[in-house]
XYZ file of C-alpha atoms in Angstrom:
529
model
C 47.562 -26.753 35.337
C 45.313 -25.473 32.574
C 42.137 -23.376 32.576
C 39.473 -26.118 33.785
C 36.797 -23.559 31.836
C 39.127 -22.998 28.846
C 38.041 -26.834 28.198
C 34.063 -26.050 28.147
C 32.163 -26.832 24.863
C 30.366 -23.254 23.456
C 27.174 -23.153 23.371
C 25.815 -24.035 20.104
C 24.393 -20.485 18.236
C 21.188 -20.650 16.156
C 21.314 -17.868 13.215
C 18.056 -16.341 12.238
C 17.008 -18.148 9.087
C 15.452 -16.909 6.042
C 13.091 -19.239 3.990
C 12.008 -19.118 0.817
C 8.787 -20.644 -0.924
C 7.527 -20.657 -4.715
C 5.261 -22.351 -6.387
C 8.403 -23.675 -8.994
C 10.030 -24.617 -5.618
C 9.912 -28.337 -3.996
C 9.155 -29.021 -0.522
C 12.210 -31.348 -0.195
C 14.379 -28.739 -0.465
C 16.504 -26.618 2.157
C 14.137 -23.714 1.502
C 17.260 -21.280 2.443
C 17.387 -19.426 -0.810
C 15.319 -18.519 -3.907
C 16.624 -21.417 -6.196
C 16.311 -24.042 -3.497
C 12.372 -22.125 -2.606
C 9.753 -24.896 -0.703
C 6.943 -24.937 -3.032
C 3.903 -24.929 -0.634
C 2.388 -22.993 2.845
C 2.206 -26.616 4.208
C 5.608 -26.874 4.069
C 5.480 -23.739 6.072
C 3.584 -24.962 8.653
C 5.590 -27.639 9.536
C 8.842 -26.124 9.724
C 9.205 -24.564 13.593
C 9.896 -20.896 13.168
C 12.154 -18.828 15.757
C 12.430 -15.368 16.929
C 13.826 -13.439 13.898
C 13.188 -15.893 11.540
C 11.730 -14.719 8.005
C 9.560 -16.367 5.535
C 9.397 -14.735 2.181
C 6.659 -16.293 -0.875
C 7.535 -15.354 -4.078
C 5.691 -12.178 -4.765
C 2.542 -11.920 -7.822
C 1.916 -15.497 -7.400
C -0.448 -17.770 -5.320
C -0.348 -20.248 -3.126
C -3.328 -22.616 -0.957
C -3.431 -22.891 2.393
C -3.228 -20.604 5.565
C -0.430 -20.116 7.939
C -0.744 -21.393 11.477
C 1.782 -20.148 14.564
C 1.535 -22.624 17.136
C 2.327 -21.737 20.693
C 5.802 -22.877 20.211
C 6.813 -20.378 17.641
C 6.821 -16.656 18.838
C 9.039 -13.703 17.631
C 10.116 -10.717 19.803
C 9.430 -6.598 19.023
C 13.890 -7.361 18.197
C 13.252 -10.480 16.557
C 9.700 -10.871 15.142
C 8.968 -13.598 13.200
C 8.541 -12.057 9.395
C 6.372 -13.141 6.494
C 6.577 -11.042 3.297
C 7.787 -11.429 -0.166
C 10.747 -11.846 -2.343
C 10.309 -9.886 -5.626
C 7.830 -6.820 -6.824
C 4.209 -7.285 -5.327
C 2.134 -8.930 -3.300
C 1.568 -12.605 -2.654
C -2.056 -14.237 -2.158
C -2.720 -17.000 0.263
C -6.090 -18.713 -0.604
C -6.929 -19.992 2.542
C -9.988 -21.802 2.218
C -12.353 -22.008 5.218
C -9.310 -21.539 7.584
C -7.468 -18.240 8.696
C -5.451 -16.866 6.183
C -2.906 -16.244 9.288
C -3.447 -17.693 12.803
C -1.219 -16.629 15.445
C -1.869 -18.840 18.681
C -1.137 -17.837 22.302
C 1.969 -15.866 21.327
C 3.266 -12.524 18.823
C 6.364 -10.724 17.869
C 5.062 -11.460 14.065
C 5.509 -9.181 11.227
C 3.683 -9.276 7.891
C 3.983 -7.352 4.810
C 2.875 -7.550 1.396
C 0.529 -10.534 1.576
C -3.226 -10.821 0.694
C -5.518 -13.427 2.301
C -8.622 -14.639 0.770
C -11.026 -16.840 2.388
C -13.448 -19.449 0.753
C -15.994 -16.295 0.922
C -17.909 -14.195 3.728
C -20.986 -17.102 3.657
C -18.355 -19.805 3.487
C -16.159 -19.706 6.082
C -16.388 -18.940 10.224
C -13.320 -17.889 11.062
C -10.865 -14.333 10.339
C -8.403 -13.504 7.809
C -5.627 -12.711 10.240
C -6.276 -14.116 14.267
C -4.300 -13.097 16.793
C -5.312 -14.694 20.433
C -4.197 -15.506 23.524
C -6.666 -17.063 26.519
C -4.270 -18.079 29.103
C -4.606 -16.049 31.839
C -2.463 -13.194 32.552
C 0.162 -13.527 29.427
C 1.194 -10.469 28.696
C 2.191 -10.746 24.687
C 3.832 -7.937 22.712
C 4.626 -6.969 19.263
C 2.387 -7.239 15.775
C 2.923 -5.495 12.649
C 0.992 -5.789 9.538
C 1.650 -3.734 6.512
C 0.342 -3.634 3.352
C -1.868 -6.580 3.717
C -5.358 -7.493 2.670
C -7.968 -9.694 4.251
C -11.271 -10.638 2.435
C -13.748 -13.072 2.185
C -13.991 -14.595 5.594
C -17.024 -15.101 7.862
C -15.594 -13.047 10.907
C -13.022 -9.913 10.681
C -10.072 -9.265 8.104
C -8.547 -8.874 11.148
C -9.318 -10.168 14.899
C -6.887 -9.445 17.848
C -7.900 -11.336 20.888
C -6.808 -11.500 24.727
C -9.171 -13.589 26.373
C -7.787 -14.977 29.120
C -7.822 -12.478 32.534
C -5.378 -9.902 32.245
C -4.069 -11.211 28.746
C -3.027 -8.808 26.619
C -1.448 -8.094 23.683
C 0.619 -4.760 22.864
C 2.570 -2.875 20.925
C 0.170 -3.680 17.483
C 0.524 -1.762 14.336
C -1.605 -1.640 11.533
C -0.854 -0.072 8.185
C -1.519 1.048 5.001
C -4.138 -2.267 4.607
C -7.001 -3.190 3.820
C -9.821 -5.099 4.785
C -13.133 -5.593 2.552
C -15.834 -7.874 2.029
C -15.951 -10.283 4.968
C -19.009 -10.819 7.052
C -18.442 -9.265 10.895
C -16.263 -6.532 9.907
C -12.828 -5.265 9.332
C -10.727 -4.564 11.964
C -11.287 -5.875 15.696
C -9.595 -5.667 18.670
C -11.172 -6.981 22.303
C -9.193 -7.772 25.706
C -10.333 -9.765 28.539
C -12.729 -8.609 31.387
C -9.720 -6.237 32.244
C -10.544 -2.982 30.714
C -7.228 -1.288 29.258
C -4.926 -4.341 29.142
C -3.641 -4.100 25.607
C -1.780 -1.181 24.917
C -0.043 1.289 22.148
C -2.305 0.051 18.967
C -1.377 2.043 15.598
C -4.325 1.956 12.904
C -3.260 4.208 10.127
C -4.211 4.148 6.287
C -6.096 1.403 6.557
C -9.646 0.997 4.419
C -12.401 -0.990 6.050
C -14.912 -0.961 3.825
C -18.222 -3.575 2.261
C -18.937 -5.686 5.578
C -22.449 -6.168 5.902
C -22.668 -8.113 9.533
C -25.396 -10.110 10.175
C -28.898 -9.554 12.350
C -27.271 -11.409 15.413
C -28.617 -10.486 18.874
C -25.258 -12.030 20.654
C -22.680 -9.835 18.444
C -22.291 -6.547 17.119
C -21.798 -6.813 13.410
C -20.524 -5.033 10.452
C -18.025 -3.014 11.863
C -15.326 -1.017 10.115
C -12.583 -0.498 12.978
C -13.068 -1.708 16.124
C -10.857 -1.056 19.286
C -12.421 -2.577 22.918
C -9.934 -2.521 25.828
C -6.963 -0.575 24.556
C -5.162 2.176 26.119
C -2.853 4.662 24.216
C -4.560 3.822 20.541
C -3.822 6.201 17.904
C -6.464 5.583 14.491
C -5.546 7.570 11.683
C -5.927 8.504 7.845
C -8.242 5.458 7.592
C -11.720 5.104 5.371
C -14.657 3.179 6.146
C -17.273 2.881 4.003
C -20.607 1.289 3.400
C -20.241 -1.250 6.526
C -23.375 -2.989 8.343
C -26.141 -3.432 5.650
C -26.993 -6.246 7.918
C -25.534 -5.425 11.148
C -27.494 -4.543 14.400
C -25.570 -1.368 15.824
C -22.543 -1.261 14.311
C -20.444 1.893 13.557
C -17.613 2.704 11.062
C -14.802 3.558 13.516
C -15.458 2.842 17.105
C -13.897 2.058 20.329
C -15.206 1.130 23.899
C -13.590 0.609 27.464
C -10.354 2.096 26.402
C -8.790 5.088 27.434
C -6.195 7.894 25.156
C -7.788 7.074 22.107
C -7.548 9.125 19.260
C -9.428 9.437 16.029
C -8.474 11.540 13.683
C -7.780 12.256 10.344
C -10.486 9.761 8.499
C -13.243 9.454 6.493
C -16.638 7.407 7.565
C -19.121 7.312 5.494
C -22.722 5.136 3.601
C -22.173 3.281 7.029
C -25.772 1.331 7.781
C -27.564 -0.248 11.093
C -30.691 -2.629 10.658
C -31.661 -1.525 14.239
C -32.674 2.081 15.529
C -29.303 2.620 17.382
C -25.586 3.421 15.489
C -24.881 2.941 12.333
C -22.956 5.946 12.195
C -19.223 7.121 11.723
C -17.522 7.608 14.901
C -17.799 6.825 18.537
C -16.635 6.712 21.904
C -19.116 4.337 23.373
C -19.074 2.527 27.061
C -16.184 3.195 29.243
C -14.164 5.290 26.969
C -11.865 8.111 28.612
C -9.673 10.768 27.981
C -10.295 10.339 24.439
C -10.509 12.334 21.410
C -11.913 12.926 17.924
C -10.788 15.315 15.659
C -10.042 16.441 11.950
C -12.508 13.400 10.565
C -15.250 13.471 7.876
C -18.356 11.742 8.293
C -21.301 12.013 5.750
C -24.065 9.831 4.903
C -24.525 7.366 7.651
C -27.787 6.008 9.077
C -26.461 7.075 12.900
C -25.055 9.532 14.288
C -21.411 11.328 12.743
C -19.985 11.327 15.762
C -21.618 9.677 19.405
C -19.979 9.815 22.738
C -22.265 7.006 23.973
C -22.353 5.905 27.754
C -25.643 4.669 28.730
C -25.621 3.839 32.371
C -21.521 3.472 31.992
C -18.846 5.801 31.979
C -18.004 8.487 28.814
C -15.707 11.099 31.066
C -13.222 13.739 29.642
C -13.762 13.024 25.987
C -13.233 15.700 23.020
C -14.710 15.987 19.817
C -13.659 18.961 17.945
C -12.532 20.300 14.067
C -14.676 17.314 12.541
C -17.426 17.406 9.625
C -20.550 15.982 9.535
C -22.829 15.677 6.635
C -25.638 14.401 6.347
C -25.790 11.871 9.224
C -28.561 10.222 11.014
C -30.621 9.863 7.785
C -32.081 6.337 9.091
C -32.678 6.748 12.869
C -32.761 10.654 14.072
C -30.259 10.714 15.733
C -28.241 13.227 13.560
C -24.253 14.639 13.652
C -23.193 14.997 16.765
C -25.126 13.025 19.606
C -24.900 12.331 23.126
C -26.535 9.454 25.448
C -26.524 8.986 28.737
C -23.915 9.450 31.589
C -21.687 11.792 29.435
C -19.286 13.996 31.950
C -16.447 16.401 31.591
C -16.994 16.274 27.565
C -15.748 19.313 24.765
C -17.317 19.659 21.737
C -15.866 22.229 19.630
C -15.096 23.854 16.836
C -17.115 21.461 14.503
C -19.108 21.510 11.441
C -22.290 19.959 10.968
C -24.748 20.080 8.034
C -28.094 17.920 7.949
C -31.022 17.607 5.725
C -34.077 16.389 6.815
C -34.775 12.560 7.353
C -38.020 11.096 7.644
C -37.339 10.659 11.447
C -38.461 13.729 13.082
C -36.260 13.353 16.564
C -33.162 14.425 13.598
C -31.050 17.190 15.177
C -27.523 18.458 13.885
C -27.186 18.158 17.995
C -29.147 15.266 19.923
C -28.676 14.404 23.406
C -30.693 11.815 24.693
C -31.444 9.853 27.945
C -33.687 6.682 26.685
C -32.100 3.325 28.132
C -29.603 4.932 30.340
C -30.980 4.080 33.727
C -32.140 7.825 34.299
C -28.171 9.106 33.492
C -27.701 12.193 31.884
C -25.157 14.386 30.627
C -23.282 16.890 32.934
C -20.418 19.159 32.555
C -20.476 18.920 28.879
C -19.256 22.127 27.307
C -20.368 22.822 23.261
C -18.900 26.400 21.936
C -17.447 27.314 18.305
C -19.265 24.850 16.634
C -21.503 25.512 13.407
C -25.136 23.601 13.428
C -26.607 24.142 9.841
C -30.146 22.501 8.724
C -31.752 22.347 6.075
C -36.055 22.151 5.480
C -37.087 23.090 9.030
C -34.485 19.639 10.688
C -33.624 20.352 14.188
C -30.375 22.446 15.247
C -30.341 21.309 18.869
C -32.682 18.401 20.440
C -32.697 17.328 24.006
C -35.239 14.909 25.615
C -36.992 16.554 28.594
C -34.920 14.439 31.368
C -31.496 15.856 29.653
C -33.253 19.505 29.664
C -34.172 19.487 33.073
C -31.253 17.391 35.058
C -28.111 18.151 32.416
C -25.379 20.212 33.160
C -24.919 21.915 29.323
C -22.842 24.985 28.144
C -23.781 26.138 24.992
C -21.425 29.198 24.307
C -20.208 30.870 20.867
C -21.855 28.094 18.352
C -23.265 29.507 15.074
C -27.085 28.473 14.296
C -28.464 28.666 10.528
C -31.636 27.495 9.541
C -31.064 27.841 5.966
C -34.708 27.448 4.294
C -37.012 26.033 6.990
C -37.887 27.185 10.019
C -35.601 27.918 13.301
C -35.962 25.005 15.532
C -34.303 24.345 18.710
C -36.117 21.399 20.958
C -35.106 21.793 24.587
C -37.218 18.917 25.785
C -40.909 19.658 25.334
C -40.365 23.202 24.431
C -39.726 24.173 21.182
C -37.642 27.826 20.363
C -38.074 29.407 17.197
C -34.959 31.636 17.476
C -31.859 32.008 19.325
C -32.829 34.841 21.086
C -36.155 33.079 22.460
C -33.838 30.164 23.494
C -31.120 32.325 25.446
C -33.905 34.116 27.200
C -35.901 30.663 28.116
C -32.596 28.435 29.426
C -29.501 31.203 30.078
C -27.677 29.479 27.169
C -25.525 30.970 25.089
C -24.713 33.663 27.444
C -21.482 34.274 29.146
C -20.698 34.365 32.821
C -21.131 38.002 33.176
C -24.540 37.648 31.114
C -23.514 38.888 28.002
C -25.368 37.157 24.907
C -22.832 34.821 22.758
C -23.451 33.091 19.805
C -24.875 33.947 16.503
C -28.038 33.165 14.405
C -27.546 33.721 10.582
C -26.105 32.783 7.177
C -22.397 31.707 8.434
C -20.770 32.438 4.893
C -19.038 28.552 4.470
C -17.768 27.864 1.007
C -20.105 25.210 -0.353
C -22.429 23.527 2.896
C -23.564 20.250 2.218
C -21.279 20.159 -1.105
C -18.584 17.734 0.706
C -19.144 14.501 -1.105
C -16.885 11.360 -0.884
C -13.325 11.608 -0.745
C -12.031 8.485 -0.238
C -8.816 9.140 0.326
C -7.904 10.586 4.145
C -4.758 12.205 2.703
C -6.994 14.030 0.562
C -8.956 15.448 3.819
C -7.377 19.291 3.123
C -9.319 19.274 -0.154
C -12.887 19.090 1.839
C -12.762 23.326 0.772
C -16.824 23.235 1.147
C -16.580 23.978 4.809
C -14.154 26.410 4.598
C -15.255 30.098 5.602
C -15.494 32.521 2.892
C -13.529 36.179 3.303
C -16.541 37.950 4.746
C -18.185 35.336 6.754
C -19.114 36.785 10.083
C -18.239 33.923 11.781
C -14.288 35.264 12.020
C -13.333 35.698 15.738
C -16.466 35.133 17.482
C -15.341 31.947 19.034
C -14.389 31.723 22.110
C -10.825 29.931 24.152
C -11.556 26.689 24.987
C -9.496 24.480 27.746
C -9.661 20.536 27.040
C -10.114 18.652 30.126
C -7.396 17.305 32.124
C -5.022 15.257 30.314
C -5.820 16.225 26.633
C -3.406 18.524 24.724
C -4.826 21.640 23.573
C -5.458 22.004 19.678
C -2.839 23.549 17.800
C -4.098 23.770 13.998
C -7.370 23.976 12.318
C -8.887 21.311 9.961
C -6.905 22.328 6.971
C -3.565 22.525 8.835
C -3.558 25.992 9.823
C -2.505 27.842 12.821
C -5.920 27.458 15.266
C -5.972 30.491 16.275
C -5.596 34.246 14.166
C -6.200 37.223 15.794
C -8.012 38.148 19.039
C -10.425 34.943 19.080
C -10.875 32.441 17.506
C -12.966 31.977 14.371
C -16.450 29.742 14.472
C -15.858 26.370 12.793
C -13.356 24.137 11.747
C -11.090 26.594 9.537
C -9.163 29.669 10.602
C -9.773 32.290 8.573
C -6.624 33.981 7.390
């Protein structure tokens, strides 16, 4: 008798297909190779894409229309979905009013080489690339752009959404793109009322740069990168520049209710705020944990370089340390490094910052400040090797009276240089005029066995205040101005410092140097050698 299953049909196997479109091509045809190419991103549309599937337009050439992924069509981190190009370049998509690239209720997409235009940042209401899901509790993974563009829409370049309760959408990477000229902002990412659900997010060489945002009460506006409700988020050797002209509280690169973030390695700079809160470079703003800043450049901005912002929310176990800030806080006071409300378990270390004068007196190269926060303060917030330098009698340190009286600070090991004003520390309504009048007055600066730390003086950098625009975050090593010179006497009067629990201790300086040389380590953001 034979094999009963020998007689069984096989089960029909799909291969991954690989479409091609130019605009010499003809939507009649098979679309399965260059010389049989569909001509238009309609054509596109219509066709149902499967996982591992690849779309490639013919590169230097352009084509009307955006792309639409309907719920039917998702990829897989094995088998994403792919649009790129065929030849040397890029290929534009003039979308119009609609998305350049929508991808509905599903992911495992890939895109490279592609630029999206929009009908203009007054013209149309939607994103260059949008990514959503709102069905509750689907977990989607898997999108990677590279080398794209986005510009000229009336929301993001780029919006990644999970609306729906416990949504989410992982395993994102974003690279070496950029995103310019469209009304909200450049890069944003949100989750549902889940804090944390999407997770792993990549953000590296990306520029995000000329979005003005709009004077909106409901949204925050003119934003360079944005992360909200990501854990494990890594944002790196990325610019963003002259964002928010028009935006109430926006900041250049930013994240809130996410947790192992990390910043570092970018520029932020000529970032503006029509209100008198942000507008500056960097922050870790409500609900952010275990997070942590360090080797960026911020200069310029009308808020603060770098804010660890809670409020009446959570900001606990965050580090900021080997950063630069120049010239910050020139619209609203608030100055390089500032802190606001119920900060806890918080490093700051090992940074640089360098202010002039603004014409809001409350400026500080330090601010902490307790207005809005429902009476929170900071505590447990430790601030040793840093260097505060001002300029025409600004502020080195200013805390309002509730943070001077209630916070738990430890100032230890920071250099203080006045330069050609006046010494002024503000430790709520008094007012030091020297570092030795402030140790004496509030214990800081002193160490445990009550030995005095710290150092008032000139602290020898190369070039303070000389930093200018870079532009390019690979370029960072060349920022030379805050190096210390051979005789500065800012060489190994720092002091060890432990991160809090769960961030990895620093290994190099700003420049890529070892972080520590000889007995202690050295005041600032460079090693001496």
């Amino acid at each position: 008798m034979r094999d009963v299953l020998s007689l069984q049909p096989l089960e029909p196997r799909r291969l991954m297909a690989v479409y091609y479109v130019s605009p010499g091509g003809d939507d009649q045809a098979l679309g399965l190779a260059a010389e049989q190419a569909w001509r238009t991103v309609e054509r596109v549309n219509v066709q149902r894409l499967r996982a591992g599937d690849t779309v490639l337009f013919q590169a230097g050439k352009s084509y009307a229309g955006g792309l639409y992924l309907s719920t039917r069509e998702a990829g897989s981190e094995a088998r994403p979905i792919v649009f790129s190009t065929f030849g040397k370049g890029r290929a534009t998509l003039y979308s119009g009013a609609a998305s350049g690239l929508e991808i509905s209720e599903n992911a495992g997409v890939a895109v490279t080489n592609i630029s999206f235009v929009g009908a203009g940042m007054h013209a149309s209401q939607v994103s260059g690339i949008y990514a959503h899901v709102g069905t509750a509790a689907k977990p989607l993974t898997y999108l990677h752009f590279r080398n794209v563009e986005a510009s000229g829409y009336g929301h993001e370049g780029l919006t990644i959404v999970a609306s729906g309760a416990g949504s989410s959408i992982s395993n994102v990477k974003i690279e070496r793109s950029s995103f310019h000229d469209n009304l909200w902002g450049g890069v944003n990412v949100t989750g549902s009322a889940v804090a944390g659900v999407n997770r792993n997010y990549v953000v590296d060489h990306v520029r995000a740069y000329n979005h003005p945002g709009l004077q909106s009460g409901t949204f925050v506006t003119g934003n360079g990168i944005y992360l909200a409700d990501v854990e494990d988020a890594l944002v790196q050797r990325c610019v963003a520049y002259n964002n928010g002209t028009n935006g109430i509280a926006p900041v250049g690169i930013w994240a809130a209710g996410s947790k192992r973030v990390t910043f570092q390695y970018n520029e932020s700079y000529d970032n503006r705020t029509t209100s008198g809160t942000d507008g500056g470079g960097f922050d870790f703003d409500w609900d952010v944990t275990d997070s942590v800043m360090q080797y960026n450049y911020s200069h310029g901005n009308d808020g603060p370089g770098y804010m660890l912002g809670a409020g009446s929310h959570v900001n606990d176990g965050n580090v900021v340390r080997y950063n630069v800030s120049e010239n910050d806080g020139r619209k609203n006071g608030r100055g390089g490094i500032y802190l606001w409300g119920n900060v806890t378990r918080a490093a700051i270390h090992n940074n640089v910052v360098y202010t002039v004068p603004s014409t809001d007196p409350n400026l500080a190269a330090l601010r902490a400040y307790d207005g809005g926060a429902d009476g929170k303060v900071p505590q447990n917030v430790l601030v040793a090797n840093n260097v505060f330098q001002t300029e025409g009698g600004a502020k080195l340190i200013n805390l309002s009276s509730a943070i001077a009286t209630k916070s738990k600070f430890t100032f230890a090991n920071n250099a203080y240089y006045s330069g050609t004003g006046a010494f002024r520390i503000q430790w709520g309504s008094a007012a030091h005029a020297s570092l030795a009048a402030w140790r004496d007055a509030t214990g800081q600066e002193k160490t445990s066995a009550g030995k005095a730390s710290g150092y008032q003086g000139h602290p020898r950098l190369a070039g303070a205040g000389l930093g200018g625009t870079i532009g390019n975050a690979d370029l960072l090593g060349s920022l030379t101005a805050y190096r210390l010179q051979a005789k500065s006497p800012l060489v190994d009067r720092g002091r060890a410092v432990t991160p809090p629990a769960g961030i990895s201790a620093v290994t190099s300086d700003f420049f890529a140097g070892p972080a520590l040389l000889g007995p202690a380590s050295d005041i600032g953001i460079h090693e001496l050698r």
